[in-house]
Amino acid sequence: MDTFALVVTIAVALFFTYTNGFHDSANAIATSVSTRALTPRAALAMAAVMNLAGAFLGSGVAKTVSEGLIATPEGSKGMGILFAALVGAIVWNLITWYFGLPSSSSHALFGGMVGAALAGGTDVIWHGVLDKVVIPMFISPVVGLVIGYLVMTAIMWIFRRANPHKAKRGFRIAQTVSAAGMALGHGLQDAQKTMGIVVMALVISGHETYGDPIPVWVKIACALMLSLGTYAGGWRIMRTLGRKIIELDPPQGFAAETTGAAIMFTTAYLFKAPVSTTHVITSAIMGVGATKRVNAVRWGVAKNIVLGWFITMPAAAIVAACSFGIVKLAFL
């Protein structure tokens, strides 16, 4: 039974990674596709490969997820808590994907962990949740907005005397690099979040301890599922990011992607903070768009997206808590 519970929990964790891939693939490539720098299939293939590569670039975020948010629950109840947390995150991912809302898969997972832990009577490390999740949740969009605005302003000043057609053609080529950086950062951030959950499952089952390095098979499995999900594509969300917030041109797309990638690498390496790639790229697009004129950004769409950010963690927590109740009734 213990082995079966472990296998099921890891399988559900990998399915969450798959939903994360198709839910968040838009983060990496929507701007490149909307500016026609890349065709949708080429963009998805590139993003899938770079997601795979990014998953192997570090382990700080995985450590935060596995050790820094909830106390490690024990035994079959512990596995039930992890299972319920993942169900909460998956359900919320599917709901927001269906409605084309670019909410955060990361915060759905963290909300699921907190909700399942509370329902299961396991301690939540509130200072960890505050320092590594809640504060970055508020700071990273503001940073994305400001840096996106500044980067775009700098580009407009540097290329103010350039031929507009030549500049756009050049930035269209440059976007292949910035989109690749965005996808690499997505792999670095989001594959590690699932690695952290799988490590928790292995610790609960007694197959690992927290001092051990992350097993290579865990890295490969999480990276592959994220890449497969990315290649499956999240067209609904891509339309929201690429078209509905603002009509992007290649220089703006380059500025937004460069901003997003820089923030994701900085937070992963310096702070080991699992930030939301969705929050970062969406706010960067808004900041870049505001350089044209403030009302160029469709703030009504932006308002709905921000509202989705705020309800993601509580909503996923509620679904996870209900899921744990069902698991407890059926198996514990």
Short mmCIF file of N, CA and C in Angstrom, two decimals, residues 61 107 123 167 174 218 250 252-253 255 302 323-324:
data_model
loop_
_atom_site.label_atom_id
_atom_site.label_comp_id
_atom_site.label_asym_id
_atom_site.label_seq_id
_atom_site.Cartn_x
_atom_site.Cartn_y
_atom_site.Cartn_z
N VAL A 61 15.21 26.24 -5.77
CA VAL A 61 13.75 26.38 -5.70
C VAL A 61 13.12 25.08 -5.20
N HIS A 107 1.43 29.22 -7.69
CA HIS A 107 0.64 29.58 -6.53
C HIS A 107 -0.52 28.62 -6.32
N ASP A 123 1.73 21.10 10.33
CA ASP A 123 2.14 22.49 10.52
C ASP A 123 2.51 23.15 9.19
N ALA A 167 14.72 48.11 -37.69
CA ALA A 167 14.74 47.85 -36.24
C ALA A 167 13.78 46.72 -35.89
N ALA A 174 16.01 39.02 -32.65
CA ALA A 174 16.45 39.04 -31.25
C ALA A 174 15.45 38.35 -30.34
N VAL A 218 14.42 11.86 -11.11
CA VAL A 218 13.38 12.84 -10.74
C VAL A 218 13.52 14.07 -11.63
N PRO A 250 7.69 43.76 -32.25
CA PRO A 250 8.91 43.01 -31.86
C PRO A 250 9.77 43.68 -30.78
N GLN A 252 8.84 45.59 -28.36
CA GLN A 252 8.13 45.43 -27.08
C GLN A 252 8.18 43.98 -26.61
N GLY A 253 8.02 43.04 -27.53
CA GLY A 253 8.11 41.62 -27.18
C GLY A 253 9.47 41.27 -26.62
N ALA A 255 11.61 43.35 -25.17
CA ALA A 255 11.77 43.99 -23.85
C ALA A 255 11.05 43.20 -22.77
N ALA A 302 -6.36 43.39 -17.79
CA ALA A 302 -5.32 43.29 -16.75
C ALA A 302 -5.93 43.13 -15.37
N SER A 323 -10.26 17.77 -1.12
CA SER A 323 -9.67 16.54 -1.65
C SER A 323 -9.11 15.68 -0.53
N PHE A 324 -8.45 16.35 0.45
CA PHE A 324 -7.92 15.58 1.57
C PHE A 324 -9.04 14.93 2.36
#
